[in-house]
C-alpha atoms as a printed R data frame, in Angstrom:
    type eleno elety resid chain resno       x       y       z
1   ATOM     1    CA   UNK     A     1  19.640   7.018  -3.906
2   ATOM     2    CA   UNK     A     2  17.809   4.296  -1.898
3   ATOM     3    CA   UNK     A     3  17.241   0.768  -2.564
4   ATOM     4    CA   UNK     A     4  13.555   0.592  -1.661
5   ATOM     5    CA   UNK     A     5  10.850   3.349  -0.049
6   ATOM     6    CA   UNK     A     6   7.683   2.500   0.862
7   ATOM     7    CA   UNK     A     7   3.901   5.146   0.445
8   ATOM     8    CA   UNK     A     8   2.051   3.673   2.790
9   ATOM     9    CA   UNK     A     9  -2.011   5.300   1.718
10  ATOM    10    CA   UNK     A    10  -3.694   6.518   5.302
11  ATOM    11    CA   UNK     A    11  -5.823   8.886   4.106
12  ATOM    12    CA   UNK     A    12  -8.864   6.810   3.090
13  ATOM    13    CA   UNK     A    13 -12.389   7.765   4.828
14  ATOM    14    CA   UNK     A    14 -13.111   4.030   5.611
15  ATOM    15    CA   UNK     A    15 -16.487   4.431   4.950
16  ATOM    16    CA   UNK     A    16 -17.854   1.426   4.160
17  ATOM    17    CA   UNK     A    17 -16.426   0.322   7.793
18  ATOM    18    CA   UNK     A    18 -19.521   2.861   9.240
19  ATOM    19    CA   UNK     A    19 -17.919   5.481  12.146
20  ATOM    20    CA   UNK     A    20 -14.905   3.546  12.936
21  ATOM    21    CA   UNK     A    21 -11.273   4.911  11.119
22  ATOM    22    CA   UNK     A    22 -10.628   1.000  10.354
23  ATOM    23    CA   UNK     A    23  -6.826   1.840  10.436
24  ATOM    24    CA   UNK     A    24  -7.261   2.802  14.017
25  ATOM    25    CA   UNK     A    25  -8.257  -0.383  14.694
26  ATOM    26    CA   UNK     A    26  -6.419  -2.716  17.377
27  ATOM    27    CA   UNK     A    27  -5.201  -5.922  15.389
28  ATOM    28    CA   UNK     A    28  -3.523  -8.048  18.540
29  ATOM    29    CA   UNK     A    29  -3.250  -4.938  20.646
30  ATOM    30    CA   UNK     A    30  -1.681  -2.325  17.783
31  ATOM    31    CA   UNK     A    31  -3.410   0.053  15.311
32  ATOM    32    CA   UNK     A    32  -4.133  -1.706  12.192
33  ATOM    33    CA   UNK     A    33  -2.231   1.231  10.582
34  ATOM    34    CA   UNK     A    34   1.047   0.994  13.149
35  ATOM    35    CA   UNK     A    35   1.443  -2.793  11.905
36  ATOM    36    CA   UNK     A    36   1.401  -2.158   8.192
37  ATOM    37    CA   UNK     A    37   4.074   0.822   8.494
38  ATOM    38    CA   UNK     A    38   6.118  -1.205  10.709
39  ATOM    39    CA   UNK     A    39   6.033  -4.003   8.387
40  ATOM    40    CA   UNK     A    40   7.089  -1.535   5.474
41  ATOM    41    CA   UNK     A    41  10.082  -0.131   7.752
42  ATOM    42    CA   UNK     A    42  11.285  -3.304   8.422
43  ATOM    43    CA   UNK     A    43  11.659  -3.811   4.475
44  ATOM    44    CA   UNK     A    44  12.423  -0.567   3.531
45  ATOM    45    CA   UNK     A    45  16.048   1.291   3.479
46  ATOM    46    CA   UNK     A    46  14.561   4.866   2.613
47  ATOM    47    CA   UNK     A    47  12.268   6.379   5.466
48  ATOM    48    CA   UNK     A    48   8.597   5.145   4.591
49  ATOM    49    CA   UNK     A    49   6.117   7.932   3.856
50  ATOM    50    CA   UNK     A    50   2.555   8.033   5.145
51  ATOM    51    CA   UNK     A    51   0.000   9.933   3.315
52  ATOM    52    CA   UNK     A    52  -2.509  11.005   5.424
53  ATOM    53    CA   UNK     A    53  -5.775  12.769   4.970
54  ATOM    54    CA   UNK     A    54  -9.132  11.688   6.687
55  ATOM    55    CA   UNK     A    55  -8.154  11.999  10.604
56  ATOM    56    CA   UNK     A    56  -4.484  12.937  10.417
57  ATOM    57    CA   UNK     A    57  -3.743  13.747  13.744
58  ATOM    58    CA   UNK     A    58  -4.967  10.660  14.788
59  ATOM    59    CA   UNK     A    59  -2.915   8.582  12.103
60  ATOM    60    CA   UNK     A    60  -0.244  10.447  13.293
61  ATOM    61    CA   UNK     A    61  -0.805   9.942  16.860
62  ATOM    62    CA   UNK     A    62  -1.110   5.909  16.188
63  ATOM    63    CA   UNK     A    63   2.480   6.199  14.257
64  ATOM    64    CA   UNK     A    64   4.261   8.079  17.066
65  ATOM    65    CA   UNK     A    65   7.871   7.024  17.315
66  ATOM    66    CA   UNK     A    66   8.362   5.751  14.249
67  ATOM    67    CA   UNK     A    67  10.540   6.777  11.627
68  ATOM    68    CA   UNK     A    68   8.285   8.338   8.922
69  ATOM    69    CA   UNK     A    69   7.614  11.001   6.719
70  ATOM    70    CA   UNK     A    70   4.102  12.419   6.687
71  ATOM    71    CA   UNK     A    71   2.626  14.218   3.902
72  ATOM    72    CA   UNK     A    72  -1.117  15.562   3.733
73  ATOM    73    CA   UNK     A    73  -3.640  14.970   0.929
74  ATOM    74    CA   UNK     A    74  -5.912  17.523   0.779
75  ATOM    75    CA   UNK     A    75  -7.524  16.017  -1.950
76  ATOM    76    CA   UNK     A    76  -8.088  12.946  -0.312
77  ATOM    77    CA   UNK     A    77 -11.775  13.042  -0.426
78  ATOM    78    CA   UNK     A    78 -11.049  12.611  -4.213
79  ATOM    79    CA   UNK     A    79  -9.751   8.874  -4.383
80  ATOM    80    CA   UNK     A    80  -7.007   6.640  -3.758
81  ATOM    81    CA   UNK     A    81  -5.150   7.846  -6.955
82  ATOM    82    CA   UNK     A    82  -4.398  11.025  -5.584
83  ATOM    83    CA   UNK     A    83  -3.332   9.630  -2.583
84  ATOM    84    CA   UNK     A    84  -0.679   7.913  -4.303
85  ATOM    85    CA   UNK     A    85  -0.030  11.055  -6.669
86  ATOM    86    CA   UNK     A    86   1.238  12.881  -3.120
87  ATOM    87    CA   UNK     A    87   3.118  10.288  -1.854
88  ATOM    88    CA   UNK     A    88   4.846   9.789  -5.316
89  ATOM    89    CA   UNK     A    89   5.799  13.102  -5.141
90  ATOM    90    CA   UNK     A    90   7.019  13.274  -1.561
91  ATOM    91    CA   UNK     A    91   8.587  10.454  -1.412
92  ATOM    92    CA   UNK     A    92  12.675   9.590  -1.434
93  ATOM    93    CA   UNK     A    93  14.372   9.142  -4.615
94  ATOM    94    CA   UNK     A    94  14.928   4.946  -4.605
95  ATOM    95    CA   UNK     A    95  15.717   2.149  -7.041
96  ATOM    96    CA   UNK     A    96  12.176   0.326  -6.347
97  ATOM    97    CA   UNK     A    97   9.149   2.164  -4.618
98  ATOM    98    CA   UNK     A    98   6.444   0.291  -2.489
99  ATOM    99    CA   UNK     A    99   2.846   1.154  -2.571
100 ATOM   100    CA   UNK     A   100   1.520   0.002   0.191
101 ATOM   101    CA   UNK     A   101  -2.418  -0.064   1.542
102 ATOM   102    CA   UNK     A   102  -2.261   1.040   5.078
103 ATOM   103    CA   UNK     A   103  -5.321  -1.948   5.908
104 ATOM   104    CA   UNK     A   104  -3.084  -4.811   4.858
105 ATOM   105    CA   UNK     A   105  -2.279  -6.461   8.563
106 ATOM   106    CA   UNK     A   106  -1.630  -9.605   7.194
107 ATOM   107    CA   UNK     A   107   1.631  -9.195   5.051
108 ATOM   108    CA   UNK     A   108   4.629  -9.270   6.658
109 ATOM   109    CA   UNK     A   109   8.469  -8.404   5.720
110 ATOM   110    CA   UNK     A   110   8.866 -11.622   4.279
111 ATOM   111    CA   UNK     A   111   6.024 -11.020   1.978
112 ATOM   112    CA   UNK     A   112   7.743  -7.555   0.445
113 ATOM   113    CA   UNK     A   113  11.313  -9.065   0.723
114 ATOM   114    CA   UNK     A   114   9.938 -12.075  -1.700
115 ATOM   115    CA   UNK     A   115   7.623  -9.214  -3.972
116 ATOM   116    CA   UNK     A   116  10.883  -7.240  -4.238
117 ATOM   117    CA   UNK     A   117  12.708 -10.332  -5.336
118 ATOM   118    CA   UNK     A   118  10.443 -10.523  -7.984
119 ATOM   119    CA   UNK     A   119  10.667  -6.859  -9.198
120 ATOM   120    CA   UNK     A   120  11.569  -5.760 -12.666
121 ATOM   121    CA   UNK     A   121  13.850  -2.632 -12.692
122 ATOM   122    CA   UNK     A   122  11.639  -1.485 -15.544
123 ATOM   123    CA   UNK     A   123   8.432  -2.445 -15.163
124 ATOM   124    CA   UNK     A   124   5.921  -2.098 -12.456
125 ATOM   125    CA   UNK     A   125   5.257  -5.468 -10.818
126 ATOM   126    CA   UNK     A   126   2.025  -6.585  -9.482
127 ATOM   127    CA   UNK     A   127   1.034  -9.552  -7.797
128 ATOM   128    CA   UNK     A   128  -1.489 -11.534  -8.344
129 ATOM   129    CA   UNK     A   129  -3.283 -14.826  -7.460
130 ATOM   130    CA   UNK     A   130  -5.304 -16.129 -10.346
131 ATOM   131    CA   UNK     A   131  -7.194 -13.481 -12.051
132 ATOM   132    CA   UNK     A   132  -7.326 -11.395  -8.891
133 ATOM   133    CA   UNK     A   133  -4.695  -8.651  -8.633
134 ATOM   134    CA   UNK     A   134  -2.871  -7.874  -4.991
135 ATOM   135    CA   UNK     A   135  -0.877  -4.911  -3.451
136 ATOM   136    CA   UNK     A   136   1.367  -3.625  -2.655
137 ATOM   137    CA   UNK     A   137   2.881  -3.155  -6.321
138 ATOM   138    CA   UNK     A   138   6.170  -1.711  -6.828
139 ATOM   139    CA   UNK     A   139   7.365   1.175  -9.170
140 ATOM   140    CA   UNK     A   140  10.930   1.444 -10.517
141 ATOM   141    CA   UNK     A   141  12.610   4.845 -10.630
142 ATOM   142    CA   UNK     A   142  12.146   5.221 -13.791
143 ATOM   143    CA   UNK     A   143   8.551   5.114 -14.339
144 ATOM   144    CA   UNK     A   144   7.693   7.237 -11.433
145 ATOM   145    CA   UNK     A   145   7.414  10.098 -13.319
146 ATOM   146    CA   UNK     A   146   5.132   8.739 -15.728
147 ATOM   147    CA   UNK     A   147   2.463   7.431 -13.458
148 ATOM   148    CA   UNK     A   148   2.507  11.461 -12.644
149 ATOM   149    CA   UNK     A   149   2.072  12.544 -15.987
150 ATOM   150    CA   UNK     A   150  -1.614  12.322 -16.157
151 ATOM   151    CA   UNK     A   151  -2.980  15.073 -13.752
152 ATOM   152    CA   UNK     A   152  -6.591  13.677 -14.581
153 ATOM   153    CA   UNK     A   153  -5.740  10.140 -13.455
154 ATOM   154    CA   UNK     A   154  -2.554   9.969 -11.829
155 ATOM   155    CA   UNK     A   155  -0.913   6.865 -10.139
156 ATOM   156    CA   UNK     A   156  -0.841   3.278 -10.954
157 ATOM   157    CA   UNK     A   157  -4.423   2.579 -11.748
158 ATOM   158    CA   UNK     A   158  -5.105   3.886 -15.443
159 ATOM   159    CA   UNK     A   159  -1.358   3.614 -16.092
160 ATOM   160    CA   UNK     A   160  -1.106  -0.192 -15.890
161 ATOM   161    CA   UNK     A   161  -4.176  -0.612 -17.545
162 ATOM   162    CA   UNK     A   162  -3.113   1.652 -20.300
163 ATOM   163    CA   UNK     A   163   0.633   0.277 -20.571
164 ATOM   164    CA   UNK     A   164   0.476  -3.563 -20.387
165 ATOM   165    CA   UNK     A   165   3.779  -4.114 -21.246
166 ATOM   166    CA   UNK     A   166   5.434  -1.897 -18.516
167 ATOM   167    CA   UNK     A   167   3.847  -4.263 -16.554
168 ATOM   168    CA   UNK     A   168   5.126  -7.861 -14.474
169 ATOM   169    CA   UNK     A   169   2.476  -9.517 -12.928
170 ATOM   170    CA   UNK     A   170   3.920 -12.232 -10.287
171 ATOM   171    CA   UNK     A   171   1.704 -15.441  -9.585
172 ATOM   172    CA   UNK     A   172   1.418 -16.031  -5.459
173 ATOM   173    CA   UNK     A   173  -0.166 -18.439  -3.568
174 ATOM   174    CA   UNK     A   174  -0.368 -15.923  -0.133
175 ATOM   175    CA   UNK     A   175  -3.473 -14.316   0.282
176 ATOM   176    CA   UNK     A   176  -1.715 -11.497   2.161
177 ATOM   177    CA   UNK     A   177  -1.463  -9.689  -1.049
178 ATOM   178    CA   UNK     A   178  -5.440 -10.003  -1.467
179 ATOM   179    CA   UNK     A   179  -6.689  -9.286   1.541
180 ATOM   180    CA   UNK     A   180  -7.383  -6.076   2.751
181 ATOM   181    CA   UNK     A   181  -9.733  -4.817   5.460
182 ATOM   182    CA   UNK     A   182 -12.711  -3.128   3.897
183 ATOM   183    CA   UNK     A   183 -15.974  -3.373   5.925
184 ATOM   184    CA   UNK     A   184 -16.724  -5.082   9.391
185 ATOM   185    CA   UNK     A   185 -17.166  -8.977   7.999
186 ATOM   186    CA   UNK     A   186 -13.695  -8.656   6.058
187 ATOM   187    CA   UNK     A   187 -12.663  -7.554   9.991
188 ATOM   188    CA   UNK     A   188 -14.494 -10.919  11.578
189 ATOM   189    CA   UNK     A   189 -12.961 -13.529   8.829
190 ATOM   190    CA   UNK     A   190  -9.218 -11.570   9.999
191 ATOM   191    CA   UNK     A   191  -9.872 -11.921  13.933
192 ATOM   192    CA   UNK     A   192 -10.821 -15.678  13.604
193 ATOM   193    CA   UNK     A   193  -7.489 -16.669  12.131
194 ATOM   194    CA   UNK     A   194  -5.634 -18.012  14.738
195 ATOM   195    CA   UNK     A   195  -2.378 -16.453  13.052
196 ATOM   196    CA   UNK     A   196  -1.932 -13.708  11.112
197 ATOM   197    CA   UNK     A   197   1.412 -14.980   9.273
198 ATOM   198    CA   UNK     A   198   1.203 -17.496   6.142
């Protein structure tokens, strides 16, 4: 078994972005997408799985060379949770699991090095940052199957709402956790940073 693997979630239809695939998006001359899955390699021991759905071959195409596993979601259209449902289920056995958005180009290996730190081996852990939960949140082997049970409302959503104490919430001060590329202003306020790193 692995220490740590990594779902990085691709398969969103990025539609409040308008026509552009936001994760296709150049952030300092790479795909949005490429940066956060490198990030997650970097961290990760276990091969990091992409789920893709919306545009695959060009997710695919912006990941090429890197060591990954893709799986497809044909259910993408139907949410997030089943995005993380698949890569749950595709995904190598480890100790910890990282969910990871793909439009998170801020965090960095330090940031998931410091969240795993922080991880209880039986409890999900979340960050957070006042009352405002972040991601990527991390699932211990042995809940894993348990944020499958539900086949109405599977993943991490309903489950740590529904099962407060199987849940760690870790106070940060790094608004890499927060911030997540949604529409074209949250784009503008990440291109005038001069530096993407905390």
């Amino acid at each position: 078994m692995y220490n740590c693997a990594a779902i990085v979630l691709a398969a969103g239809m990025s539609t409040r972005m308008g026509d552009t695939n936001k994760l296709l998006i150049e952030i300092d001359g790479t795909p949005m997408i490429r940066r956060t899955v490198m990030t997650a390699i970097a961290t990760c021991d276990a091969p990091v799985t992409v789920v893709t759905g919306h545009q695959s071959d060009l997710i695919k195409a912006a990941l090429s060379g890197l060591p990954v596993i893709f799986v497809f979601n044909p259910s993408y259209a139907k949410g997030q949770k089943t995005s993380v449902a698949c890569g749950l289920n595709a995904s190598p056995e480890a100790e910890s699991t990282l969910v990871v958005l793909g439009d998170q180009p801020r965090l960095t290996p330090q940031h998931l090095s410091w969240l795993l730190a922080q991880h209880s081996a039986v409890k999900v852990t979340i960050p957070i940052c006042g009352e405002n939960r972040g991601n990527p949140i991390v699932v211990p082997h042995a809940l894993k199957p348990r944020l499958l049970a539900d086949k109405r409302n599977p993943g991490c959503y309903m489950f740590t709402r529904e099962n407060p104490d199987l849940v760690k919430f870790v106070e940060t001060d790094q608004h890499a956790f927060l911030k997540d590329i949604d529409t074209p202003e949250d784009l503008d306020n990440l291109t005038q940073q001069e530096e993407l790193t905390p």
